[in-house]
Amino acid sequence: MSSNIDYSIEPEVVEGQPKLNQINEAIAKPLETRPSWKYLVALGISSTMLLIGAVCLGFSFYYGIGLWGNNQPVGWAIPIVNFVFWVGIGHAGTLISAILFLFRQRWRTGISRFAEAMTIFAVITAGLFPLIHTGRPWLAGYLFPLPNQHRLWVNFTSPLIWDVFAVSTYLTVSFVFWYIGLIPDLAMLRDRTKSKIKKTIYSIFSLGWRHSNRHWHHYEMIYLILAGFATPLVLSVHTIVSFDFAVSILPGWHTTIFPPYFVAGAVFSGFAMVQNVLIVVRKIFNLEHIITLDTLEKMNKVMLATGMMVGYAYGMEFFIAWYSGNPLESFVFLNRAFGNYAWAYWIMVSCNVIFTQLFWFKKIRRNIVAMFIIGVLVNVGMWFERFVIVVTTLSRDFLPSSWDYYKPTLVDIGILLGSFGLFFTLVILFIRSLPVVSISEVKAVVKGSQPVHH
Amino acid sequence: MDNQMNTSENLYGVGALFKDPNKIVKVVEKLVELGYKHWDVHSSYPLHGIPKRMRLKWSPLGYVALILGLTGTLTGLFLTWWTMSVDYPLTIGGKPWFSFPAFVPVLFELTVLLASVGTAIVMLFIIFKFPNNQHPLHDTEYINKVSVDHFGVFIEAKDELFELEKVKSLFNDFGADEIIEIAYDRNEVTFKPKVFDVKFISFLVVIAIITSSVAYLFNNKILYLPPFDFMLKQFRLGPQESSTFFADGFGMRKPPAGTVARNQEFYPFKNKPDEAGMKLVNPLLATQENLELGRNKFNTFCSPCHGWRGEGDSRLNGQFPNPPSLHSEKVRNWTDGRIYHVIMEGQNVMPSYASQLTEKERWAVILYIRSLQRALNAKQEDIQ
């Protein structure tokens, strides 16, 4: 009767065969206990970072974006680097929640909710940057094709408008996917709680879900449909982000390898971020048996694979620069590796390609400290990858008299810090306000929870 | 109404709780065999194979997603086609106005957006009829246990085959751990429309007030405050502003002598009405088009004082002295050039109308004046 036949013996997703009620307890615990001092310290640090970013943004709005380092010829600088970086972080969440769902990878259950939430927070953070980069974010309504008094429409042939559509669709669909997943868990919390205020809130957001199998029937279908839509969507989003560069005619940007290269890079950095945050969360909230070491090891394997794809792309760019015989291309790539931004280029290569090779060793893949450090390095490397792409190409444009060396200002760095602050503050608040692990999904994969059909 | 209230406690149905998911399979098989219609299985996670055993129909959500997705594609196609090649055609990079490949990303995103959001809305609000926090099952021991670690089978009292004792013994036969009767309160579950509720209406009013005041403040006040007004206040001098840069303190400078502004007209007959009358010739023919133009401009600029027919019957009620009639012997004998001069320079209290009318319009107005003069002083041959 069972439709999915296991061809290989899969290890149990959840360690120690917990009882169903223990799962409820374990996952609901962070929501029902007072925060520990560790949590408050973490929240304090992240909200301080957020505040620094907010102050820097306030200055930028008041005095104008002349406070940033952007200038001719590097007009797309740190804001766009940050945008691409944060959109990339989001991609891991959808990959885990949608693509691994379609591939029936059951180990995703422990981390999917968290990864989806990180997608939403990362896309929110990312969406901030193109807006502030326009300098007048309060006029952002004109990015959408709304009828206006000027009788103007947006230019649908521009990759920047594709971006608007891709990122806003991505945010909306991720949110819907995440919320649909949350409904049964919110209903479970509603049935658990004794507090009247909590009960009202959970009742409103669980919409009156009553665990009916007539509903589960449709629910499983929509989950499949949403996963099916989210999969091409996630591939399209970073493809379109890469079009911002690839559709231009600048050497170093105008390459057909960009879409797959960007998607691989996005998954790479996203997995590193999810892995980093999960290591902290499972430690603080004692969820080691649900977010298992096996899961983390599998994530490290994905990082190893995508890291090598990124490394292949670095090599292929150089090969094409030489093979195309285009002197501008070869100049740009030689300039990347040996020019005045060589330091950034080599940080990128060493963090993304060289250090990740350590994941070939099982001991390192299963060592929490080592994988955490490599994860941090991967994110440093991926941030510098975007920096290298954006800045090296622009700082050496077609007109040597306008060449310049771009340097971010303190305000730029403050806003970057603030973006991490925003992301981590949202993550930290999420941890204590909603179940970080999908209760219904984990229950469904615990041994003995499913009926045996004859 | 009162009768109903007295018998407000009604039996909604009977539920059985099981701890072992395998028992559920057997109960489900039995209920399907007996032919119950209004019953359900409750579990806090989807149980594999149960919907199939319950003989539930294939979920229609796939078709819903297909239809909504295609709607999204067509919407996107219409939007891109209409805006880019009909309403505001714009040539970009020498490409055709309808450059389909460039619209594909937008079409794709709209397809996904409409399909996913729409399907979710259809499922939650149409198929499930959510939000429904007043369902009789809520806040019962039955659902509280289901949501932790029990599996429930529930038969509603409205089922044709429902008989309380029979159902209970059926559940007992399958080894139910607990059997719970659930009643519901008629007063609680009313289906009166809540749209006209005072609370709901005041909620709407509050939302409307908040939204409109925020929109008003934003559009009329906040956008004119720093830093949002930086576009309005820039580091340049406006007309009539003073400047410390120049010795005379004026921000505006006089143009160098002999400067001629672009498109400025040069009128050679300044203060020379007779010369103008002799030398200027009306370049326009009395075509219908020119006369229409002349009438239009005459009615707009001349008729307020000169009257609709140029008889000097001003509509200004004495706020401005009435001009003489245009049908006088003098004016009828003037050449077109002489009238042109009056339009250019003005006469007596009449100011110059050079800035209101272009050269062509002036001549067209003169043509119209000529036709008025002829109409009011028609000769014998005009009648034929």
Short mmCIF file of N, CA, C and O in Angstrom, two decimals, chain B residues 233-278:
data_model
loop_
_atom_site.label_atom_id
_atom_site.label_comp_id
_atom_site.label_asym_id
_atom_site.label_seq_id
_atom_site.Cartn_x
_atom_site.Cartn_y
_atom_site.Cartn_z
N LYS B 233 13.99 71.31 -2.59
CA LYS B 233 14.99 72.31 -2.16
C LYS B 233 16.35 71.86 -2.63
O LYS B 233 16.91 70.91 -2.11
N GLN B 234 16.86 72.57 -3.61
CA GLN B 234 18.17 72.17 -4.13
C GLN B 234 19.10 73.36 -4.08
O GLN B 234 18.69 74.50 -3.91
N PHE B 235 20.38 73.08 -4.26
CA PHE B 235 21.38 74.14 -4.18
C PHE B 235 21.42 74.91 -5.49
O PHE B 235 22.36 74.83 -6.26
N ARG B 236 20.36 75.62 -5.78
CA ARG B 236 20.36 76.51 -6.94
C ARG B 236 19.45 77.68 -6.61
O ARG B 236 18.66 77.62 -5.66
N LEU B 237 19.57 78.75 -7.38
CA LEU B 237 18.76 79.93 -7.11
C LEU B 237 17.47 79.86 -7.90
O LEU B 237 17.49 79.57 -9.09
N GLY B 238 16.38 80.17 -7.22
CA GLY B 238 15.11 80.28 -7.91
C GLY B 238 14.94 81.69 -8.45
O GLY B 238 15.76 82.57 -8.15
N PRO B 239 13.88 81.94 -9.21
CA PRO B 239 13.64 83.28 -9.72
C PRO B 239 13.49 84.28 -8.57
O PRO B 239 12.91 83.93 -7.52
N GLN B 240 14.00 85.46 -8.72
CA GLN B 240 13.87 86.56 -7.76
C GLN B 240 14.60 86.34 -6.46
O GLN B 240 14.39 87.07 -5.50
N GLU B 241 15.44 85.30 -6.38
CA GLU B 241 16.15 85.09 -5.10
C GLU B 241 17.44 85.91 -5.08
O GLU B 241 18.03 86.18 -6.11
N SER B 242 17.83 86.28 -3.85
CA SER B 242 19.04 87.09 -3.74
C SER B 242 20.26 86.18 -3.64
O SER B 242 20.14 85.00 -3.32
N SER B 243 21.41 86.75 -3.96
CA SER B 243 22.63 85.97 -3.89
C SER B 243 23.76 86.87 -3.44
O SER B 243 23.86 88.03 -3.86
N THR B 244 24.58 86.36 -2.54
CA THR B 244 25.71 87.16 -2.08
C THR B 244 26.88 87.07 -3.04
O THR B 244 27.89 87.74 -2.88
N PHE B 245 26.75 86.20 -4.05
CA PHE B 245 27.86 85.97 -4.97
C PHE B 245 28.13 87.21 -5.81
O PHE B 245 29.27 87.55 -6.10
N PHE B 246 27.05 87.90 -6.22
CA PHE B 246 27.21 89.05 -7.11
C PHE B 246 27.19 90.34 -6.29
O PHE B 246 26.51 90.40 -5.25
N ALA B 247 27.89 91.31 -6.78
CA ALA B 247 28.03 92.56 -6.04
C ALA B 247 26.69 93.24 -5.82
O ALA B 247 26.44 93.81 -4.76
N ASP B 248 25.79 93.15 -6.81
CA ASP B 248 24.51 93.84 -6.66
C ASP B 248 23.50 93.05 -5.84
O ASP B 248 22.40 93.54 -5.59
N GLY B 249 23.85 91.84 -5.41
CA GLY B 249 22.98 91.05 -4.54
C GLY B 249 21.84 90.36 -5.24
O GLY B 249 21.08 89.64 -4.60
N PHE B 250 21.72 90.51 -6.55
CA PHE B 250 20.64 89.85 -7.27
C PHE B 250 21.08 88.44 -7.70
O PHE B 250 22.20 88.26 -8.17
N GLY B 251 20.17 87.50 -7.57
CA GLY B 251 20.47 86.16 -8.07
C GLY B 251 20.28 86.08 -9.57
O GLY B 251 21.01 85.40 -10.27
N MET B 252 19.28 86.82 -10.08
CA MET B 252 19.02 86.76 -11.52
C MET B 252 19.92 87.75 -12.24
O MET B 252 20.12 88.87 -11.77
N ARG B 253 20.46 87.33 -13.37
CA ARG B 253 21.37 88.22 -14.12
C ARG B 253 20.70 88.68 -15.39
O ARG B 253 19.87 87.98 -15.97
N LYS B 254 21.09 89.91 -15.81
CA LYS B 254 20.59 90.40 -17.08
C LYS B 254 21.38 89.76 -18.20
O LYS B 254 22.61 89.62 -18.08
N PRO B 255 20.72 89.39 -19.28
CA PRO B 255 21.49 88.81 -20.39
C PRO B 255 22.37 89.88 -21.03
O PRO B 255 22.04 91.07 -20.99
N PRO B 256 23.49 89.51 -21.63
CA PRO B 256 24.37 90.47 -22.29
C PRO B 256 23.60 91.20 -23.39
O PRO B 256 22.64 90.67 -23.95
N ALA B 257 24.05 92.39 -23.68
CA ALA B 257 23.35 93.21 -24.66
C ALA B 257 23.31 92.50 -26.01
O ALA B 257 24.28 91.84 -26.41
N GLY B 258 22.21 92.64 -26.70
CA GLY B 258 22.10 92.05 -28.04
C GLY B 258 21.71 90.58 -28.02
O GLY B 258 21.60 89.95 -29.06
N THR B 259 21.44 89.99 -26.84
CA THR B 259 21.05 88.58 -26.77
C THR B 259 19.63 88.42 -27.30
O THR B 259 18.76 89.23 -26.99
N VAL B 260 19.43 87.44 -28.11
CA VAL B 260 18.08 87.13 -28.57
C VAL B 260 17.72 85.75 -28.04
O VAL B 260 18.46 84.80 -28.26
N ALA B 261 16.61 85.67 -27.35
CA ALA B 261 16.21 84.37 -26.82
C ALA B 261 15.75 83.46 -27.95
O ALA B 261 15.29 83.94 -28.98
N ARG B 262 15.87 82.17 -27.74
CA ARG B 262 15.40 81.22 -28.75
C ARG B 262 13.89 81.36 -28.94
O ARG B 262 13.17 81.59 -27.98
N ASN B 263 13.44 81.23 -30.17
CA ASN B 263 12.02 81.26 -30.52
C ASN B 263 11.37 82.61 -30.27
O ASN B 263 10.16 82.73 -30.32
N GLN B 264 12.17 83.63 -29.94
CA GLN B 264 11.54 84.93 -29.70
C GLN B 264 11.18 85.55 -31.05
O GLN B 264 11.94 85.49 -32.00
N GLU B 265 10.00 86.16 -31.06
CA GLU B 265 9.56 86.76 -32.32
C GLU B 265 10.16 88.15 -32.47
O GLU B 265 10.31 88.88 -31.49
N PHE B 266 10.45 88.47 -33.68
CA PHE B 266 10.93 89.82 -33.94
C PHE B 266 9.86 90.55 -34.73
O PHE B 266 9.49 90.13 -35.82
N TYR B 267 9.33 91.64 -34.13
CA TYR B 267 8.24 92.37 -34.79
C TYR B 267 8.79 93.71 -35.30
O TYR B 267 9.08 94.61 -34.51
N PRO B 268 8.93 93.84 -36.59
CA PRO B 268 9.65 95.02 -37.12
C PRO B 268 8.80 96.29 -37.12
O PRO B 268 9.35 97.37 -37.32
N PHE B 269 7.47 96.15 -36.87
CA PHE B 269 6.63 97.35 -37.04
C PHE B 269 6.21 97.94 -35.71
O PHE B 269 5.10 98.45 -35.55
N LYS B 270 7.09 97.85 -34.74
CA LYS B 270 6.77 98.39 -33.43
C LYS B 270 6.48 99.88 -33.56
O LYS B 270 7.28 100.62 -34.16
N ASN B 271 5.33 100.32 -33.01
CA ASN B 271 4.93 101.74 -33.07
C ASN B 271 4.77 102.26 -34.51
O ASN B 271 4.85 103.44 -34.74
N LYS B 272 4.63 101.37 -35.47
CA LYS B 272 4.45 101.83 -36.85
C LYS B 272 3.20 101.18 -37.41
O LYS B 272 3.28 100.29 -38.26
N PRO B 273 1.99 101.62 -36.92
CA PRO B 273 0.76 100.95 -37.34
C PRO B 273 0.51 101.07 -38.85
O PRO B 273 0.10 100.09 -39.47
N ASP B 274 0.79 102.19 -39.41
CA ASP B 274 0.45 102.37 -40.82
C ASP B 274 1.34 101.52 -41.72
O ASP B 274 0.89 100.90 -42.68
N GLU B 275 2.63 101.48 -41.33
CA GLU B 275 3.55 100.67 -42.11
C GLU B 275 3.14 99.20 -42.05
O GLU B 275 3.15 98.48 -43.05
N ALA B 276 2.74 98.78 -40.81
CA ALA B 276 2.29 97.39 -40.65
C ALA B 276 1.08 97.14 -41.55
O ALA B 276 0.98 96.12 -42.23
N GLY B 277 0.16 98.09 -41.55
CA GLY B 277 -1.04 97.94 -42.35
C GLY B 277 -0.72 97.83 -43.83
O GLY B 277 -1.40 97.12 -44.57
N MET B 278 0.33 98.46 -44.27
CA MET B 278 0.66 98.40 -45.68
C MET B 278 1.43 97.15 -46.05
O MET B 278 1.21 96.54 -47.08
#
